[in-house]
PDB file of C-alpha atoms in Angstrom:
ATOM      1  CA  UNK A   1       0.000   0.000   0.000  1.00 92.00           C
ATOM      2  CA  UNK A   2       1.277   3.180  -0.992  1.00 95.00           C
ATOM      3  CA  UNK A   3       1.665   6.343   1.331  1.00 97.00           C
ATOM      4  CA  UNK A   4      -0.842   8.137  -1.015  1.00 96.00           C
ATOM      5  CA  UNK A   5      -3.449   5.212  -0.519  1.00 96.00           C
ATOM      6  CA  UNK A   6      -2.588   4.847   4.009  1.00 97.00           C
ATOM      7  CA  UNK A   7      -3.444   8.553   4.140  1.00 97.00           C
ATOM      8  CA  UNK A   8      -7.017   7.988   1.921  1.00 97.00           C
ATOM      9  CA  UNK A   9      -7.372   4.956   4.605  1.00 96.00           C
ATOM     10  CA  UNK A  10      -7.190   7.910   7.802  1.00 97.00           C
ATOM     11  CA  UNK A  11      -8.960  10.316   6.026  1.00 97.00           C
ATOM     12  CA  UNK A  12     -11.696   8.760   3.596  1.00 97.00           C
ATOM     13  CA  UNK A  13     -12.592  12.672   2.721  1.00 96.00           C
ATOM     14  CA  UNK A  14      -9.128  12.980   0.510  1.00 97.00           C
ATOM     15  CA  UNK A  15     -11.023  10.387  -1.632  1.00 94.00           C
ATOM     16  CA  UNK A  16     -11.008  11.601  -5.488  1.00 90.00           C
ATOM     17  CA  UNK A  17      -9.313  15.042  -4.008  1.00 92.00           C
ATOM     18  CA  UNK A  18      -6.360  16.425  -5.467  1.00 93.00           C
ATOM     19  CA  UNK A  19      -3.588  16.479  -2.281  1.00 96.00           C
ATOM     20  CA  UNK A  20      -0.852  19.058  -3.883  1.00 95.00           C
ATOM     21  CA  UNK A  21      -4.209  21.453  -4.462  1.00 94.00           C
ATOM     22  CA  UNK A  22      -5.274  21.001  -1.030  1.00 96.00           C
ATOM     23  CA  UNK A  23      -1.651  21.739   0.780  1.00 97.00           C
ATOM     24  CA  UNK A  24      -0.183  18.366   1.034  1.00 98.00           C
ATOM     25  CA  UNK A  25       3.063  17.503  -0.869  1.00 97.00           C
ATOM     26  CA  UNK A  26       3.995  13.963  -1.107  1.00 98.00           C
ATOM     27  CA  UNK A  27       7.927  13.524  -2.791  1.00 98.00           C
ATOM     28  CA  UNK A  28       9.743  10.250  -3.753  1.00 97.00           C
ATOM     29  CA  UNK A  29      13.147  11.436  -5.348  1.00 97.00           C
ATOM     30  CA  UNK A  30      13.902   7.884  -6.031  1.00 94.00           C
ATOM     31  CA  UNK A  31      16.215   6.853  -3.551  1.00 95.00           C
ATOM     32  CA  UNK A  32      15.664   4.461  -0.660  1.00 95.00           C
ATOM     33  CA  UNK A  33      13.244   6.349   1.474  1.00 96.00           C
ATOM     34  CA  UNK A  34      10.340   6.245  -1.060  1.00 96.00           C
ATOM     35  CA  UNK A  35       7.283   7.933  -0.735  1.00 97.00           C
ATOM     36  CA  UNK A  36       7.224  10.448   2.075  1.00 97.00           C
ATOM     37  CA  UNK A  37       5.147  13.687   3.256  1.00 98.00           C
ATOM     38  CA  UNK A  38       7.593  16.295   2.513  1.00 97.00           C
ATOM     39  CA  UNK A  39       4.802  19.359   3.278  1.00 97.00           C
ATOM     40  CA  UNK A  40       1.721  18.741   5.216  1.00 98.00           C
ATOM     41  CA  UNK A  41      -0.543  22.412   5.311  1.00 98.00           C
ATOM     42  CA  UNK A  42      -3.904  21.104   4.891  1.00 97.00           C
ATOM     43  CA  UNK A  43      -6.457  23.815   5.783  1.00 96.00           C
ATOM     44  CA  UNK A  44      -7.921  21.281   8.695  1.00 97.00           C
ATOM     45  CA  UNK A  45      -6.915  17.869   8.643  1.00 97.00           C
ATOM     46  CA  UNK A  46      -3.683  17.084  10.555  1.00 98.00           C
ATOM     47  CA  UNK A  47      -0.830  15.590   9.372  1.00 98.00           C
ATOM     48  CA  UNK A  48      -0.707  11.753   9.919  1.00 97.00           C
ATOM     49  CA  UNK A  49       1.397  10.411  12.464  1.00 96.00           C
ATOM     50  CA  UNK A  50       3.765   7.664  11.822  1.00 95.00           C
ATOM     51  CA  UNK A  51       2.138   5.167  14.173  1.00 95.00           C
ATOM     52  CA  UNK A  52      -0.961   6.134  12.661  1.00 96.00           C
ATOM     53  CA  UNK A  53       0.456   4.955   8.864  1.00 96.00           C
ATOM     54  CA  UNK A  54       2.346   2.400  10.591  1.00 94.00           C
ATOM     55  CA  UNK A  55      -1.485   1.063  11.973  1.00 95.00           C
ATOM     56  CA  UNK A  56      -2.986   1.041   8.153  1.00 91.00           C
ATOM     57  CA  UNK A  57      -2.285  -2.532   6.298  1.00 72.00           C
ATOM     58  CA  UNK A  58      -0.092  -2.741   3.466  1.00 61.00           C
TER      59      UNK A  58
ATOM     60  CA  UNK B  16      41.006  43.235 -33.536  1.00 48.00           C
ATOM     61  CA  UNK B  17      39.092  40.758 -30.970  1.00 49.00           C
ATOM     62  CA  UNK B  18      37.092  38.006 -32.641  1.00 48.00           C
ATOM     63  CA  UNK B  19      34.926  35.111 -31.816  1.00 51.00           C
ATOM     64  CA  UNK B  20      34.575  31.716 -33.545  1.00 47.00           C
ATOM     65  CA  UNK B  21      32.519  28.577 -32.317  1.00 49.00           C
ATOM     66  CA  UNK B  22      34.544  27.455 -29.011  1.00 47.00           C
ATOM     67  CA  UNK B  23      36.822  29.819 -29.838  1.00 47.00           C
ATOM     68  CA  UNK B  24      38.155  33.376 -28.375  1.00 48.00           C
ATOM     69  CA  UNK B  25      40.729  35.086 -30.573  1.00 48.00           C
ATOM     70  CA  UNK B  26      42.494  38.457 -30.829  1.00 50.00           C
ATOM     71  CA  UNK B  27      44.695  39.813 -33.034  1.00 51.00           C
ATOM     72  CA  UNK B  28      46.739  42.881 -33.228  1.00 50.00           C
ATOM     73  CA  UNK B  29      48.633  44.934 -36.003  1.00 50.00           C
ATOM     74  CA  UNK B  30      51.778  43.886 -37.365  1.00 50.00           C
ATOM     75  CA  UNK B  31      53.233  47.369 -36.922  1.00 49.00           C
ATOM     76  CA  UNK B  32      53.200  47.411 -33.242  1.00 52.00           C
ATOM     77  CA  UNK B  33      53.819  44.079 -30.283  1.00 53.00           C
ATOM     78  CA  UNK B  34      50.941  43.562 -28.228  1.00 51.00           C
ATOM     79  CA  UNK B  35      52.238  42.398 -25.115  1.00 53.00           C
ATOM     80  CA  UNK B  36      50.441  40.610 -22.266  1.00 49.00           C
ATOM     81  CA  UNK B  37      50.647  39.535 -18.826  1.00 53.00           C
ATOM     82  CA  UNK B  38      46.997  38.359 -18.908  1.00 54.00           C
ATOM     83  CA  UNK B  39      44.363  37.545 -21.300  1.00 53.00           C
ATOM     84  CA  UNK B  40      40.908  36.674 -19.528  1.00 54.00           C
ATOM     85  CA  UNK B  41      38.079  34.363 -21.091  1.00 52.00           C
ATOM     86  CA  UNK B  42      36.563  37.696 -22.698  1.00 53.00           C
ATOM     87  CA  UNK B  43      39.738  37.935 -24.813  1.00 52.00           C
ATOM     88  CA  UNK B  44      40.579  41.349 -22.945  1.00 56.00           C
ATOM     89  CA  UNK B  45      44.169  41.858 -22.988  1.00 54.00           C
ATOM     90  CA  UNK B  46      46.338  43.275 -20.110  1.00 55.00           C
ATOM     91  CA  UNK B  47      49.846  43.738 -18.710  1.00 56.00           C
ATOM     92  CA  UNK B  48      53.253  45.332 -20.688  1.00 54.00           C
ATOM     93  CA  UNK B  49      55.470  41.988 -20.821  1.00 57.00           C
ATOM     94  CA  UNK B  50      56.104  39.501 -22.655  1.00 56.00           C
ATOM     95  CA  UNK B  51      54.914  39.173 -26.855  1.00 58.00           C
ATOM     96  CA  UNK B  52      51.054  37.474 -27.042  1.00 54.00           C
ATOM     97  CA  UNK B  53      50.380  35.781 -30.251  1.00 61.00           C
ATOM     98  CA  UNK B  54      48.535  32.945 -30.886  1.00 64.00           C
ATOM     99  CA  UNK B  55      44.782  31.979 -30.360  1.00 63.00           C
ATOM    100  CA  UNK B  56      43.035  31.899 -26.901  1.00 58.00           C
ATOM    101  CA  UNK B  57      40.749  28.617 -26.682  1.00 63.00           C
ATOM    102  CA  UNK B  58      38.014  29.296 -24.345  1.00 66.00           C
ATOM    103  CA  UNK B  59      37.837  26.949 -21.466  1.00 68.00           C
ATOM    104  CA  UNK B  60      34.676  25.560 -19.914  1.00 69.00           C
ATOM    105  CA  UNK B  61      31.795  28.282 -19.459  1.00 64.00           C
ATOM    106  CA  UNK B  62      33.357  30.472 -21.490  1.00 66.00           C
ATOM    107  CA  UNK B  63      31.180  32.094 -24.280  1.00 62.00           C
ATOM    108  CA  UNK B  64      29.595  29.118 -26.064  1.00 72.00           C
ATOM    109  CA  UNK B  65      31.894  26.531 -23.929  1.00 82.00           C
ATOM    110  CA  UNK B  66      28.554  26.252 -21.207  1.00 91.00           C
ATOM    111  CA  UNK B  67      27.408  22.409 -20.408  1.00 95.00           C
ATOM    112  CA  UNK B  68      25.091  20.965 -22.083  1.00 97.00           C
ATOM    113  CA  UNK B  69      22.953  17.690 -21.989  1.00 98.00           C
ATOM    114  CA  UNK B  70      20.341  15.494 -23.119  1.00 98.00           C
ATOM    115  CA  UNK B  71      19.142  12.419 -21.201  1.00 97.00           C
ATOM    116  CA  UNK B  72      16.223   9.576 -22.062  1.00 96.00           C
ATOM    117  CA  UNK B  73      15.563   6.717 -20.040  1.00 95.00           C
ATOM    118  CA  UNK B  74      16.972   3.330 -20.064  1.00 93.00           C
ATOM    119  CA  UNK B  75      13.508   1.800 -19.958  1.00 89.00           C
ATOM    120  CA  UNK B  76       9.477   2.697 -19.272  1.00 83.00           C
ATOM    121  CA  UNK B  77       9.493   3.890 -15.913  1.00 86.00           C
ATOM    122  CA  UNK B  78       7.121   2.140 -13.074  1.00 89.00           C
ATOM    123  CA  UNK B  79       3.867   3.787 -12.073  1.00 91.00           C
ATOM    124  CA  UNK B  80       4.521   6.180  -9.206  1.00 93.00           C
ATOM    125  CA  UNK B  81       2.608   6.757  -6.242  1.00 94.00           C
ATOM    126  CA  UNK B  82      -0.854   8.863  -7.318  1.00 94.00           C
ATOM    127  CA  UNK B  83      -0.524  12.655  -6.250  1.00 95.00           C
ATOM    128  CA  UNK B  84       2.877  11.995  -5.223  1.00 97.00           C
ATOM    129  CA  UNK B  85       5.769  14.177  -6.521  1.00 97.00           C
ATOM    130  CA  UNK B  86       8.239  11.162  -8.479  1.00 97.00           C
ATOM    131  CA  UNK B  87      11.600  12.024  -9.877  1.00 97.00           C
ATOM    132  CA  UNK B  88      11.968  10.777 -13.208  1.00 96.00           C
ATOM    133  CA  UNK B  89      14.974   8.555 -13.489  1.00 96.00           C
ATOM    134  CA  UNK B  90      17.168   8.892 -16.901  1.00 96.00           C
ATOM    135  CA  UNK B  91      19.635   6.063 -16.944  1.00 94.00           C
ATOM    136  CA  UNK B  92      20.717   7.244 -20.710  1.00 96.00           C
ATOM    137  CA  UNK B  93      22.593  10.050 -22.206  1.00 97.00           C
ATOM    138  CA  UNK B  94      22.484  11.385 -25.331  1.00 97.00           C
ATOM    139  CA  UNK B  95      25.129  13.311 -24.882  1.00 98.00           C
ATOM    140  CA  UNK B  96      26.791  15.471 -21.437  1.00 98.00           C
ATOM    141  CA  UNK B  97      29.576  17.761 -22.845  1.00 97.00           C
ATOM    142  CA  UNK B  98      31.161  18.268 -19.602  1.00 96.00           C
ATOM    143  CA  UNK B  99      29.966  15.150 -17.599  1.00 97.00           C
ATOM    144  CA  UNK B 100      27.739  17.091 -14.936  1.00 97.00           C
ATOM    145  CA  UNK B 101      24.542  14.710 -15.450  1.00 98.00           C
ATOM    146  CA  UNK B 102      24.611  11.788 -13.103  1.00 97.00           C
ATOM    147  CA  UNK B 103      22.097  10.226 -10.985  1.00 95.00           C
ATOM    148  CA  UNK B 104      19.132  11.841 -12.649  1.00 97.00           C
ATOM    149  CA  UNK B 105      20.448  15.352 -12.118  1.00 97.00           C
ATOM    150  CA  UNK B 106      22.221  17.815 -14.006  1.00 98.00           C
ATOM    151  CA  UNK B 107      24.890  19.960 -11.754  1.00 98.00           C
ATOM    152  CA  UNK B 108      26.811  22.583 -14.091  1.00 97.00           C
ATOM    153  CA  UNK B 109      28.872  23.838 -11.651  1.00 96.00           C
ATOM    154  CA  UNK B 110      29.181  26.653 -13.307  1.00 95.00           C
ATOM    155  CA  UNK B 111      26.668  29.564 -12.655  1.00 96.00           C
ATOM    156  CA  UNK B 112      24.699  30.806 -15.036  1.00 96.00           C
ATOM    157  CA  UNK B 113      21.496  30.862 -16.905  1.00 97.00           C
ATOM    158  CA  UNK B 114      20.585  27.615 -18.587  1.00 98.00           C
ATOM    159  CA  UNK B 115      17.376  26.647 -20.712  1.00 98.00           C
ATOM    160  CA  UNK B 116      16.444  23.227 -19.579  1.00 98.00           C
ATOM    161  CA  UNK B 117      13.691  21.374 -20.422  1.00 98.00           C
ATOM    162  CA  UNK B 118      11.755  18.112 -20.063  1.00 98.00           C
ATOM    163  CA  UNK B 119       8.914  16.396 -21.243  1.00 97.00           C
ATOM    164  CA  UNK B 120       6.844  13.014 -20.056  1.00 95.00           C
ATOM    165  CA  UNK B 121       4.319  10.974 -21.607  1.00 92.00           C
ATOM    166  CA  UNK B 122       2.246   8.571 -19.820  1.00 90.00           C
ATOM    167  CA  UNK B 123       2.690   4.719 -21.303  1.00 86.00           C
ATOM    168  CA  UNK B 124      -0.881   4.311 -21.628  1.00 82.00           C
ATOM    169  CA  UNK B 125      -4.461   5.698 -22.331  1.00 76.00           C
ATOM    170  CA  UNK B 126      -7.759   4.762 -21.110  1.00 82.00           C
ATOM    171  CA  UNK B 127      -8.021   6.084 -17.583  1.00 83.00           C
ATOM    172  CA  UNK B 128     -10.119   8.387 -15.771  1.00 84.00           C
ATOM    173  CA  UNK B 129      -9.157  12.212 -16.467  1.00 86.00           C
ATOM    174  CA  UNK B 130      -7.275  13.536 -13.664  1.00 88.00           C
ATOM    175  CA  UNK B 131      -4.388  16.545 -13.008  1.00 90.00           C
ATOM    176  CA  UNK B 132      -0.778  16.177 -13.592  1.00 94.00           C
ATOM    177  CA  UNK B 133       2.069  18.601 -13.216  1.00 97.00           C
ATOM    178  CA  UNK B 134       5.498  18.200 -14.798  1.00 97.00           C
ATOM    179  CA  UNK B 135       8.081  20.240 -12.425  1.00 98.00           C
ATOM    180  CA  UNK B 136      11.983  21.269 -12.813  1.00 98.00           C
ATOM    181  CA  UNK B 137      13.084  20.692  -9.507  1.00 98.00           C
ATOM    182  CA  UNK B 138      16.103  23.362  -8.673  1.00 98.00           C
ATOM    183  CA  UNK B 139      17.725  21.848  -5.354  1.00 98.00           C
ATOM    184  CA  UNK B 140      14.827  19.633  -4.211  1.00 96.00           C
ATOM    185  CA  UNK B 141      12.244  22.236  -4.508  1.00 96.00           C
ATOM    186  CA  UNK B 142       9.551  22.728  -7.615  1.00 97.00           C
ATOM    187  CA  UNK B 143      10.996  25.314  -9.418  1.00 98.00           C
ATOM    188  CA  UNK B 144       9.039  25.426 -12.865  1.00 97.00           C
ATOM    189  CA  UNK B 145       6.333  23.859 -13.189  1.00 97.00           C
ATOM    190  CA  UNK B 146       3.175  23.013 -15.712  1.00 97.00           C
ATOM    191  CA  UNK B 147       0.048  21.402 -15.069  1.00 95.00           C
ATOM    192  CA  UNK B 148      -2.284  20.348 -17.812  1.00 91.00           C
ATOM    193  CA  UNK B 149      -5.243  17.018 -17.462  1.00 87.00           C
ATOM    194  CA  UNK B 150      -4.589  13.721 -18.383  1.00 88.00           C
ATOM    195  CA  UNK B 151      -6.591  10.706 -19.447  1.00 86.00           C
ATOM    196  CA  UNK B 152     -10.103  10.016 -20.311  1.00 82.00           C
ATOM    197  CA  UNK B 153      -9.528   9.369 -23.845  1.00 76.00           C
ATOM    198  CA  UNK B 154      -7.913   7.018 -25.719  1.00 74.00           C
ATOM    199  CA  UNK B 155      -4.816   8.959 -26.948  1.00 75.00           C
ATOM    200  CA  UNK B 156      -1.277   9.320 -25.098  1.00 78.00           C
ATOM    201  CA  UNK B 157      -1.260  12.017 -22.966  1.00 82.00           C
ATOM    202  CA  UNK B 158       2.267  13.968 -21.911  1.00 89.00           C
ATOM    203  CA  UNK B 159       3.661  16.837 -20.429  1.00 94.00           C
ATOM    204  CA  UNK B 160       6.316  19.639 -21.022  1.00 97.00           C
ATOM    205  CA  UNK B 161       8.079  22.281 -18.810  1.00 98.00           C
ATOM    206  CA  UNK B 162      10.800  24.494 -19.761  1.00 98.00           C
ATOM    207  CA  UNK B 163      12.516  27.509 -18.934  1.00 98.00           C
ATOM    208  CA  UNK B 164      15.757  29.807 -18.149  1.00 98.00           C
ATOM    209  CA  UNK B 165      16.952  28.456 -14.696  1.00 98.00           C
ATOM    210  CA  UNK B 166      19.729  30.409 -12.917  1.00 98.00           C
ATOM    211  CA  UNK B 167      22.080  27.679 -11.404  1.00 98.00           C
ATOM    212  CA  UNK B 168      25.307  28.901  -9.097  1.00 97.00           C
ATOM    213  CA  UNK B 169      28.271  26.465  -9.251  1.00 95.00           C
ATOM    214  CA  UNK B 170      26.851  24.111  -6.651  1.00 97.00           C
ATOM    215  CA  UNK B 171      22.767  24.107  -7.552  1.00 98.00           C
ATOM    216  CA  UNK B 172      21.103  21.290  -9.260  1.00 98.00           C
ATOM    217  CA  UNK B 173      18.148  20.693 -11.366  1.00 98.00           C
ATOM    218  CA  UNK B 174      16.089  17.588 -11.959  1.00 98.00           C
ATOM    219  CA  UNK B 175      12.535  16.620 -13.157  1.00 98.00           C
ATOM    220  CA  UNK B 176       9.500  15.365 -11.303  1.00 98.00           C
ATOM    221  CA  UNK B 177       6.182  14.066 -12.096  1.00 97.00           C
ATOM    222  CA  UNK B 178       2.922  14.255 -10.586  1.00 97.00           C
ATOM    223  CA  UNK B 179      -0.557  13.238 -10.803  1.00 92.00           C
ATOM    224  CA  UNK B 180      -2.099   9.793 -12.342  1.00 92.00           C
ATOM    225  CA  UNK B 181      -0.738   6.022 -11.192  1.00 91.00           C
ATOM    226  CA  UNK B 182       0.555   4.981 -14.459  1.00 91.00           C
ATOM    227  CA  UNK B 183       3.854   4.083 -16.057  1.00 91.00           C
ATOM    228  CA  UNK B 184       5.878   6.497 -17.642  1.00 92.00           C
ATOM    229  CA  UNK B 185       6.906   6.464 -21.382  1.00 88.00           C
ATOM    230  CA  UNK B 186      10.695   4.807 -22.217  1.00 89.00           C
ATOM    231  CA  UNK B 187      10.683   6.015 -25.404  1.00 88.00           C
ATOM    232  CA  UNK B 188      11.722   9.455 -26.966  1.00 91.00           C
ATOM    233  CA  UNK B 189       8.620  11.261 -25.547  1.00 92.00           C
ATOM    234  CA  UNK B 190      10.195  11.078 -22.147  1.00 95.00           C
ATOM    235  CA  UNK B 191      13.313  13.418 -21.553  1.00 97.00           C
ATOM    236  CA  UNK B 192      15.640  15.568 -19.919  1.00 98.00           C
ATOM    237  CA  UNK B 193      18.010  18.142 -21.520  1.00 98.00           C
ATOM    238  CA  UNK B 194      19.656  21.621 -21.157  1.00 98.00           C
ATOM    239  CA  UNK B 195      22.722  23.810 -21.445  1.00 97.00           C
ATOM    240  CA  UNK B 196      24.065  27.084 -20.831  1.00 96.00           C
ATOM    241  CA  UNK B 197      22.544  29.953 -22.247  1.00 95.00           C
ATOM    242  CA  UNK B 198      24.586  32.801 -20.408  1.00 93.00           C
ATOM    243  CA  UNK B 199      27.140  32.590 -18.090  1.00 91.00           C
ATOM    244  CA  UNK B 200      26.240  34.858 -14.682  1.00 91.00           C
TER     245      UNK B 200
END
């Protein structure tokens, strides 16, 4: 599972919505770490925890 | 009489009086009272039309990254590097200046749902140019373009990302990565 689909898992309401439009910025510059949140401003939704994506399946 | 050729500074001076020279910079400006200067200057790297230049492709269709998630493009093949500063995806002149660089990505396959992409020239990690435009829902090949001057100082960096739909990217010549010098700072 990617990082894009564990944060539609928290918040079901990012379903269908575009993240970099709505202040969140997920990078992967191809290198070992992978995907990752690299800017988290949405306007009301806080940014995931790690144990919180750690708790959603892959 | 300065002149200048393709990769090439030169000056010349009347036969009825030496020129002589301590110094000649990379503008072909001649200074100094010693010593007789004759000959043509060659114009070392950055020098007026000496700038690097390069043009990359990929080795093979890249995988489908992440949806909505910024995804360097990887280009394991160059068409040519004039001065060897692409490696590892990224072009580093070393040299600062002003450089047109520009890339382009196409999407490996049709027939998905319509959705926003943005092609972005990443200057030191960060989107620095960038160009959004829809992709999918139709069955055509959809792709993407940015380009632009970029000022790069001898240690800055440039490389391309992607984001938007989950599909593979494009191996062929539809994908790329290239630049070069336009002005030296």
């Amino acid at each position: 599972m990617t990082l894009y689909e564990k944060i539609i898992q928290i918040y079901p309401a990012l379903e269908g919505k575009d993240f970099y439009s709505n202040g969140i910025l997920l990078q992967n510059d191809g290198d070992d770490r992978g995907d990752y949140i690299k800017e988290w401003n949405h306007a009301s939704l806080t940014k995931p925890t790690q144990s919180q994506l750690d708790a959603v399946g892959d | 009489m300065a002149y200048i050729g393709k990769g090439v500074i030169g000056v010349e001076h009347p036969s009825t009086s030496a020129l002589t020279a301590t110094s000649v910079t990379s503008t072909g400006a001649v200074s100094g009272t010693t010593g007789t200067f004759s000959g043509v200057v060659t114009a070392g790297a950055g020098s007026i039309g000496m700038g690097a230049a390069f043009a990359a492709r990929p080795s093979s269709g890249q995988s489908a990254p992440s949806a909505d998630t910024f995804t360097k493009v990887a280009f394991g093949t160059e068409t040519f590097d004039t001065d060897g500063k692409f490696a590892s995806d990224r072009f580093t002149p070393t040299i600062a200046g002003y450089y047109q660089i520009n890339g382009g990505v196409s999407y490996a396959n049709a027939n998905y749902s319509a959705a926003g992409a943005i092609i972005a020239i990443y200057k030191n990690g960060s989107s620095h140019l960038a160009n959004a435009n829809a992709v999918g829902g139709f069955e055509a090949r959809h792709g993407l373009s940015v380009s632009g001057l970029v000022y790069l100082d001898s240690d800055d960096y440039v490389e391309l990302y992607i984001y938007g739909v989950n599909q593979a990217l494009d191996g062929g010549t539809e994908t790329f990565f290239n630049g070069g010098m336009v002005r030296k700072a």
